[in-house]
Amino acid sequence: MMDLRDLYQDVIIDHNKNPRNFGRPETCDHEANGNNPLCGDKVTVFVSMAGDVIEDVRFEARGCAISVASASMMTELVKGRKLADARAIFKDFRDVVTRKEDVGADDLERLDKLAVLTGVREFPMRVKCATLPWHTMSAALDDSEEEVTTE
Ligand code: ZN
């Protein structure tokens, strides 16, 4: 069994302390709010598109280290990618952190940078923290007016 402390690896601590792409942009095409009431995480994701490519993605967040680090890593990963690729990364990430079967080396390799976040699998509450930014970005891209909630 993994210790909770093992979850907070250096890369997660770094992204939490120095979040990338943080702050509200002057303009954006899409925006959505997410809320994880169980933990108290709140995140807003801003997206600007250029055709089918995510030209810019930024966020504001107040919450735990996992939610902030996940949002920061998400922005780094999807910026400059095609929308379909970004959605595929999210699907992959969500599948791995929510499934019961063991995670293999191939899964971790495919997830690349996100592999450090897969430790949340052992802590169901933290899965919501880690996936909240992704759900919120999806809602922004879908132009959903409703706040995303994990409950
Ligand atoms: Zn949280």
XYZ file of C-alpha atoms and ligand atoms in Angstrom:
152
model
C 0.000 0.000 0.000
C 1.265 3.365 -0.974
C 1.810 6.025 1.669
C 0.014 9.341 1.142
C 3.360 11.105 1.320
C 4.510 9.157 -1.730
C 1.821 10.927 -3.689
C 3.509 14.276 -3.320
C 6.476 13.803 -5.560
C 8.815 16.678 -6.326
C 7.289 17.390 -9.696
C 3.829 17.762 -8.139
C 5.163 20.034 -5.403
C 6.946 22.126 -8.029
C 3.832 22.545 -10.200
C 1.822 23.473 -7.115
C 4.323 26.107 -6.010
C 4.991 27.466 -9.484
C 1.909 26.729 -11.556
C 2.455 27.112 -15.316
C 0.022 29.114 -17.453
C -1.595 30.519 -14.342
C -3.881 33.547 -14.434
C -6.814 34.905 -16.360
C -5.945 35.924 -19.949
C -7.165 39.228 -21.383
C -9.297 37.352 -23.880
C -10.256 33.760 -24.502
C -12.692 31.745 -26.620
C -13.914 29.323 -23.977
C -14.125 29.375 -20.217
C -15.608 27.129 -17.530
C -15.604 26.745 -13.773
C -15.056 23.554 -11.828
C -15.719 22.743 -8.221
C -14.736 19.790 -6.050
C -16.681 20.466 -2.840
C -15.313 17.414 -1.021
C -11.805 18.865 -1.066
C -12.603 22.543 -1.600
C -10.894 22.777 -5.004
C -12.060 25.458 -7.404
C -10.646 25.905 -10.876
C -11.393 28.089 -13.880
C -9.993 27.078 -17.255
C -9.604 29.477 -20.194
C -9.043 28.190 -23.726
C -8.325 29.924 -27.019
C -8.447 27.968 -30.248
C -6.771 28.471 -33.606
C -8.742 26.218 -35.920
C -8.681 22.790 -34.288
C -5.525 23.524 -32.307
C -5.501 24.665 -28.687
C -3.574 27.888 -29.121
C -3.630 28.918 -25.486
C -4.900 27.446 -22.258
C -4.619 29.073 -18.860
C -6.181 28.539 -15.479
C -6.918 30.001 -12.095
C -7.285 27.704 -9.125
C -7.646 27.600 -5.421
C -7.312 24.196 -3.894
C -5.058 21.355 -2.905
C -1.642 20.590 -4.350
C -2.974 17.761 -6.509
C -5.647 19.871 -8.200
C -3.313 22.809 -8.852
C -0.466 20.580 -10.085
C -2.828 18.612 -12.314
C -4.184 21.830 -13.846
C -0.672 23.165 -14.403
C 0.540 19.947 -16.030
C -2.603 19.780 -18.140
C -2.003 23.230 -19.599
C 1.584 22.322 -20.456
C 0.511 19.102 -22.099
C -2.368 20.283 -24.251
C -1.143 23.700 -25.344
C -0.371 23.587 -29.045
C -2.117 20.253 -29.544
C -5.083 19.381 -31.655
C -8.352 19.286 -29.792
C -8.881 15.595 -30.546
C -5.437 14.771 -29.143
C -6.139 16.724 -25.964
C -9.404 14.870 -25.477
C -7.642 11.545 -26.070
C -5.038 12.368 -23.405
C -7.802 13.133 -20.923
C -9.633 9.898 -21.730
C -6.444 7.915 -21.268
C -5.614 9.639 -17.985
C -9.133 9.197 -16.605
C -9.236 5.536 -17.626
C -5.973 4.785 -15.842
C -6.782 6.630 -12.590
C -10.307 5.221 -12.276
C -9.904 1.609 -13.303
C -9.542 -1.243 -10.841
C -6.958 -3.300 -12.704
C -3.268 -2.751 -12.172
C -1.486 -0.082 -14.133
C 1.241 -1.450 -16.375
C 4.506 0.034 -17.542
C 2.941 0.620 -20.969
C 0.202 2.746 -19.369
C 2.745 4.870 -17.543
C 4.857 5.287 -20.641
C 1.836 6.375 -22.658
C 0.809 8.884 -19.987
C 4.298 10.357 -20.030
C 4.390 13.358 -17.666
C 1.005 12.535 -16.199
C 2.352 9.256 -14.832
C 3.374 11.035 -11.615
C -0.301 11.722 -10.939
C -1.415 8.100 -11.210
C -0.653 7.606 -7.496
C -4.100 9.117 -6.846
C -5.599 5.753 -7.825
C -4.996 4.631 -4.266
C -6.930 7.578 -2.871
C -10.396 7.930 -4.439
C -10.880 11.430 -2.995
C -7.726 12.579 -4.748
C -8.854 11.172 -8.099
C -11.469 13.933 -8.114
C -8.797 16.537 -7.389
C -6.620 15.275 -10.253
C -9.386 15.021 -12.855
C -11.264 18.246 -11.963
C -9.126 20.519 -14.199
C -9.589 18.121 -17.115
C -13.341 17.915 -16.697
C -13.392 21.696 -16.480
C -11.387 22.108 -19.672
C -13.775 19.705 -21.430
C -16.730 21.781 -20.244
C -15.051 24.961 -21.493
C -14.509 23.405 -24.919
C -18.141 22.283 -24.972
C -19.221 25.819 -23.992
C -21.040 24.417 -21.006
C -22.553 27.210 -18.929
C -22.929 25.046 -15.876
C -20.251 24.734 -13.264
C -18.517 21.355 -13.328
C -18.861 19.556 -10.042
C -17.344 16.293 -8.938
C -20.445 15.518 -6.862
Zn -8.199 18.530 -3.900
